[in-house]
Short mmCIF file of C-alpha atoms in Angstrom, two decimals:
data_model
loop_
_atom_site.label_atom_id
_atom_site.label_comp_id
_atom_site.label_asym_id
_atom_site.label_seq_id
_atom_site.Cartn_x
_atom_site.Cartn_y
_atom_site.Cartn_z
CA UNK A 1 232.93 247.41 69.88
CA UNK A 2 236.73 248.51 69.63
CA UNK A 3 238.31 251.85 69.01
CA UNK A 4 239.24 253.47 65.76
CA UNK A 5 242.55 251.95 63.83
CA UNK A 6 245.92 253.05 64.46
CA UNK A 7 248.37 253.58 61.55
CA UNK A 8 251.11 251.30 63.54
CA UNK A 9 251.73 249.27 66.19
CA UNK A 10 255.26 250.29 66.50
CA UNK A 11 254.44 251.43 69.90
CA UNK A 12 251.64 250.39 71.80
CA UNK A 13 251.52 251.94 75.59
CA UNK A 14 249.90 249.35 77.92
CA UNK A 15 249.75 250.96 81.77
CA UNK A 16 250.10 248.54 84.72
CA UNK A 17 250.70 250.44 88.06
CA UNK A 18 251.82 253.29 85.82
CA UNK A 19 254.58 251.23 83.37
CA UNK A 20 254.48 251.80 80.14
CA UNK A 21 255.50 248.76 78.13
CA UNK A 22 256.38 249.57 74.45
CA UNK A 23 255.23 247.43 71.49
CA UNK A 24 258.97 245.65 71.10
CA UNK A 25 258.82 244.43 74.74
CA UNK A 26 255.53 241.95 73.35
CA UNK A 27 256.91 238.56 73.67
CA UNK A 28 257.64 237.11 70.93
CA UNK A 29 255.47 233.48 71.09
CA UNK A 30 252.41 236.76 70.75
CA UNK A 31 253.74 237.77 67.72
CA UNK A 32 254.01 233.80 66.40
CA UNK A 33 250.62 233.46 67.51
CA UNK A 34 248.78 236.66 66.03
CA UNK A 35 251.04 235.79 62.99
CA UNK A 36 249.01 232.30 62.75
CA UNK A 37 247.74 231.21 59.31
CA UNK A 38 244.17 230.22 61.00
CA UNK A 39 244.29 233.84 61.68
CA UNK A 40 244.14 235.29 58.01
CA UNK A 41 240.95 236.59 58.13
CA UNK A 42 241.46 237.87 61.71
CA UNK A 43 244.32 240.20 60.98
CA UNK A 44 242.60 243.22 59.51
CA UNK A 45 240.79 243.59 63.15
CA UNK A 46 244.34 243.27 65.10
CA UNK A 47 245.32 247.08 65.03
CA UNK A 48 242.21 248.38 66.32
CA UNK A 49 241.03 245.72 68.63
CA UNK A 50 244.82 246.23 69.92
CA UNK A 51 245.69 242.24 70.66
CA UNK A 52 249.31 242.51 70.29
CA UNK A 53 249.03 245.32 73.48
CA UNK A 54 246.33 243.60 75.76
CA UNK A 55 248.17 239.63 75.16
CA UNK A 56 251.16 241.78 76.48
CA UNK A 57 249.06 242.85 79.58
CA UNK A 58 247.04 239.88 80.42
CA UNK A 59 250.34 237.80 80.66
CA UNK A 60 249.29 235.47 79.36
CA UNK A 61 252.48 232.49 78.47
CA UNK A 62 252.35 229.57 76.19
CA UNK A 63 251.26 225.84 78.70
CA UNK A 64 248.71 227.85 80.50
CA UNK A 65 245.33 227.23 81.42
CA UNK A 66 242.55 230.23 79.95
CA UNK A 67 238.89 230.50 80.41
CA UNK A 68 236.98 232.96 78.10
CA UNK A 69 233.76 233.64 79.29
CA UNK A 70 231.27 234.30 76.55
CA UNK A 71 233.65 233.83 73.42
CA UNK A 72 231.31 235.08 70.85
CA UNK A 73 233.04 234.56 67.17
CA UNK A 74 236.41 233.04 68.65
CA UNK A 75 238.81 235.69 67.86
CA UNK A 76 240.25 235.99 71.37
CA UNK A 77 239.96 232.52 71.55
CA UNK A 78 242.12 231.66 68.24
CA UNK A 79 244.45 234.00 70.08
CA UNK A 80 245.13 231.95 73.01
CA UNK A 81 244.64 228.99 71.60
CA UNK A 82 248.04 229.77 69.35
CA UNK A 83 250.06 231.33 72.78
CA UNK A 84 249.01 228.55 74.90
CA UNK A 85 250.18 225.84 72.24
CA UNK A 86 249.64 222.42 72.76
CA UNK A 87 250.64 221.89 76.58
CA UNK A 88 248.54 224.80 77.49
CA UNK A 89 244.84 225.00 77.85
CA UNK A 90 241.49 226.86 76.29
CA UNK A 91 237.99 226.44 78.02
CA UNK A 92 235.45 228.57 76.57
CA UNK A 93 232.30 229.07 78.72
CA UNK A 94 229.08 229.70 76.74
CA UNK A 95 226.39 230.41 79.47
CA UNK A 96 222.62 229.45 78.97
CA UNK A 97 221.29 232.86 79.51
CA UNK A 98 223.34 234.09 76.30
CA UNK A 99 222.49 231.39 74.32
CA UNK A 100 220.28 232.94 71.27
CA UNK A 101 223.07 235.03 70.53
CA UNK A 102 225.47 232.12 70.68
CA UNK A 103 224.25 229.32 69.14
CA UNK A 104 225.97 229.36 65.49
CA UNK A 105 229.48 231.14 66.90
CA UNK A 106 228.85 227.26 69.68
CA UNK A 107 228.33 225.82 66.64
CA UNK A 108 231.42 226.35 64.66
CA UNK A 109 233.49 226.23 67.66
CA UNK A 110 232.47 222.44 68.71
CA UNK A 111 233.49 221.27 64.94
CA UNK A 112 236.98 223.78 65.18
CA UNK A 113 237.76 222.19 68.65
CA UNK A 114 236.83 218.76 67.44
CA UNK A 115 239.12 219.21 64.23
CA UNK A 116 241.52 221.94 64.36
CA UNK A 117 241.53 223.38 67.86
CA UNK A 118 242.60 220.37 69.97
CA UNK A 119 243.66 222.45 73.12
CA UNK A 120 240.01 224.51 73.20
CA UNK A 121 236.89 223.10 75.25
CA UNK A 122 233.57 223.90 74.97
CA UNK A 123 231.66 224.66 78.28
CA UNK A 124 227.96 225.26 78.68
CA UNK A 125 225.85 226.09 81.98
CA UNK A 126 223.74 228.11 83.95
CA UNK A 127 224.50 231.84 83.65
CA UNK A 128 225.69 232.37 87.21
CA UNK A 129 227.81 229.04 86.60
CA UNK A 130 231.99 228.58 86.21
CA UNK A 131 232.36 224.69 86.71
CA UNK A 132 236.27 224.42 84.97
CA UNK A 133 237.65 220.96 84.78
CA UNK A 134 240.90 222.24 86.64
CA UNK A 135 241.50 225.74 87.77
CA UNK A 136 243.23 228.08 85.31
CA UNK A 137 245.98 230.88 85.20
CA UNK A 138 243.82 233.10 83.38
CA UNK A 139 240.05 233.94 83.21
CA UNK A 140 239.37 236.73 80.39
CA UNK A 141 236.30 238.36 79.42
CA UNK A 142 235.88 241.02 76.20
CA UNK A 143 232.49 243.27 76.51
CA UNK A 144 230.44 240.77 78.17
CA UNK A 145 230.81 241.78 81.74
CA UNK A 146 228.39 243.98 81.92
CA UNK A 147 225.79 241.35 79.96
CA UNK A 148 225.78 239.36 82.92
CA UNK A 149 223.90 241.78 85.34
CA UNK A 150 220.85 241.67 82.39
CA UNK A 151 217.90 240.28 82.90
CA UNK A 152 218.02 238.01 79.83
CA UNK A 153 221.13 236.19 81.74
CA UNK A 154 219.35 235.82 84.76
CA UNK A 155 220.37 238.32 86.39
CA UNK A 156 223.44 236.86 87.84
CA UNK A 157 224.25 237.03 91.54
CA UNK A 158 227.49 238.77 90.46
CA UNK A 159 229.11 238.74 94.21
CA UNK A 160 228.37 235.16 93.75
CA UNK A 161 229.91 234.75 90.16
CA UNK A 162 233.09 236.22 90.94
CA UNK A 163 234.05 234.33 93.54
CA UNK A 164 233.74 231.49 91.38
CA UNK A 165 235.63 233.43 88.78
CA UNK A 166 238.47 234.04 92.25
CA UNK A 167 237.79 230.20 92.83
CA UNK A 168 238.13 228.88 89.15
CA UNK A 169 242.07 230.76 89.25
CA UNK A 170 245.27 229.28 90.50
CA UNK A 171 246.53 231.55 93.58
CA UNK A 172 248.63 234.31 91.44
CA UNK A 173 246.00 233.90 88.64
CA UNK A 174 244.70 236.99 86.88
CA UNK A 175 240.93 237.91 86.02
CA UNK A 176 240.73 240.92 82.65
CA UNK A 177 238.16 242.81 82.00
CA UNK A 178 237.91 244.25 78.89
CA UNK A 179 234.66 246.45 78.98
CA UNK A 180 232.48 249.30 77.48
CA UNK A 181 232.87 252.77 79.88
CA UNK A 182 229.74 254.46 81.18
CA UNK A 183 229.75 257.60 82.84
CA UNK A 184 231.32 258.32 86.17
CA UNK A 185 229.12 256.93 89.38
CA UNK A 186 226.62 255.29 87.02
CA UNK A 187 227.40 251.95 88.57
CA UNK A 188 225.23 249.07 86.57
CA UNK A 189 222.37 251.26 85.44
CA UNK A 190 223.54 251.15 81.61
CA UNK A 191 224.28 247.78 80.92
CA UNK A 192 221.41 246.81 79.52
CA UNK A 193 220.56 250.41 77.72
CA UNK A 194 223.74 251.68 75.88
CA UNK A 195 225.95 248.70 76.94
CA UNK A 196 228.26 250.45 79.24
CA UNK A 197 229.09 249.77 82.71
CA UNK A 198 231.07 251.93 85.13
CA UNK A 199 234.90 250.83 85.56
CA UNK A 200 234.91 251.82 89.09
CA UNK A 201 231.55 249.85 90.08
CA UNK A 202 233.45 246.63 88.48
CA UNK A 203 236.38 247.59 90.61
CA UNK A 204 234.40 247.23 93.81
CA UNK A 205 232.16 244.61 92.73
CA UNK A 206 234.94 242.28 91.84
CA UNK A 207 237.80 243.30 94.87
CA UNK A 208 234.69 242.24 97.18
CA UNK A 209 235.93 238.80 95.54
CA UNK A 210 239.14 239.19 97.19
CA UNK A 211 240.79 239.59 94.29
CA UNK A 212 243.42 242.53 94.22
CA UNK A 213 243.13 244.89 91.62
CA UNK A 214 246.82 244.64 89.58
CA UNK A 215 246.66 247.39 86.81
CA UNK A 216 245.00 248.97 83.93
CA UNK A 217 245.67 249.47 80.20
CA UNK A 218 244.45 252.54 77.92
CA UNK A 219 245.16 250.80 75.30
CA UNK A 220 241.48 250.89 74.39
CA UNK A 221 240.71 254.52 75.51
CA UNK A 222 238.78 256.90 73.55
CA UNK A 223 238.74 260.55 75.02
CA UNK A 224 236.33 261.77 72.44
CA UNK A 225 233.44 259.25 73.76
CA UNK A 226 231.03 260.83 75.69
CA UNK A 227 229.97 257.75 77.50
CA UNK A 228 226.15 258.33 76.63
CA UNK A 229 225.77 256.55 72.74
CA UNK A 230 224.86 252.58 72.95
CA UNK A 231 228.69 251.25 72.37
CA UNK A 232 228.37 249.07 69.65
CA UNK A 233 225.88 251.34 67.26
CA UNK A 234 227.10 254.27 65.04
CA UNK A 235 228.34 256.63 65.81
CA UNK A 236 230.29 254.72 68.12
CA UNK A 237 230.71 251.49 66.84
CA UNK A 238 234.49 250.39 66.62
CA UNK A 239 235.65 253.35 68.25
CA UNK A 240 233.99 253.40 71.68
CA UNK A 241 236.06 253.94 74.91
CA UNK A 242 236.93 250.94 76.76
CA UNK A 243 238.52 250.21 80.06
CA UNK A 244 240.90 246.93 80.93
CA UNK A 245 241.20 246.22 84.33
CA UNK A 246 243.62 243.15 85.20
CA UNK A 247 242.52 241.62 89.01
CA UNK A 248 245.03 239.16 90.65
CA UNK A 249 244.32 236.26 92.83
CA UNK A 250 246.66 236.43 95.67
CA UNK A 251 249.86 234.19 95.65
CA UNK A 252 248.72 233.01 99.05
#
């Protein structure tokens, strides 16, 4: 879930190594894309899910190569879809393990990339699976990180996973993860209870990858969450605190 609305966007702060970037410095093929007419019914969520801030910090540019793991509904997706334009790239990986939660969001998507999506793929596999046609600039996840150390996905062997994730990226590529904070030194223990999974566990789990970790945004932080509700369930729900942590592959 995402945190409460803001009245404007006429500054958004996004941190990276402690640089704030204000809401005019979003490029402007961001704006064009959020501003999208397939994106009508999108809109309304765009202040509090803050898209305009976290496009800005993922970096991502239009002809690049994305993969969203577990795309749910397909608003990030219609997102990049519209920055990456036609010479760019969208592979959406639906894994097995999440599939009776997917199944009519995979649904819609394989007639929308069929039809009106041409630069989106569809991708299905085994949980602990990232088999990309090509490797990417990009690979993006939004609350599902956590999911895959459940049961019901397999568990994954995360140390595993993420070097395919490392593996899947062009050298210089970036890995986000946009996910639900649990308290301090809880590690993993909460991801299958109140959806929450500790930022600094992911930190470790993921640099042991060999990625690099390249920055963080609080553009989804709520001080007033105590860490201990489920995330997406009232009282909480839409206004949880949430962590984005950008990971870079190195150049060489």
């Amino acid at each position: 879930m995402h945190r409460i609305s803001i009245a404007s966007l006429a500054f958004v702060a996004v941190f990276s190594a402690s640089v704030a970037v204000a809401a005019d410095s979003v490029p402007a093929y961001v704006t064009s894309a959020l501003a999208a007419p397939d994106r009508k019914a999108d809109a309304a969520d765009d202040a509090h899910r803050q898209v305009a801030a976290i496009m800005a910090f993922v970096q991502v540019k239009p002809g690049q190569k994305v993969a969203e793991l577990i795309p749910g509904g397909g608003y990030w997706t219609r997102v990049f879809s519209g920055i990456v334009g036609a010479q760019g790239h969208v592979y959406t990986v639906w894994p097995d393990g999440y599939q009776q939660y997917v199944e009519k969001s995979y649904a819609n998507w394989q007639k929308l990339s069929a039809t009106q999506y041409k630069n989106v793929s569809l991708i299905r596999g085994g949980a602990g699976d990232l088999k990309l046609p090509e490797q990417v600039d990009l690979v993006f996840t939004n609350q599902n990180y956590h999911d895959y150390h459940d049961p019901f996905m397999g568990p994954v062997d995360m140390k595993a996973f993420d070097k395919k994730v490392f593996d899947a990226l062009k050298p210089g590529g970036y890995f986000v993860i946009v996910d639900n904070v649990a308290p301090a030194g809880s590690g993993f223990a909460d991801t299958d209870t109140t959806h929450r999974i500790d930022p600094e566990a992911v930190k470790k789990e993921v640099e042991s990858a060999g990625f690099v970790f390249d920055g963080a945004s609080d553009a989804l932080k709520n001080p007033d969450d105590d860490h201990k509700q489920v995330s997406y369930k009232p009282p909480m729900a839409g206004k949880n605190d949430q962590f984005i942590y950008r990971f870079k592959k190195p150049a060489k």
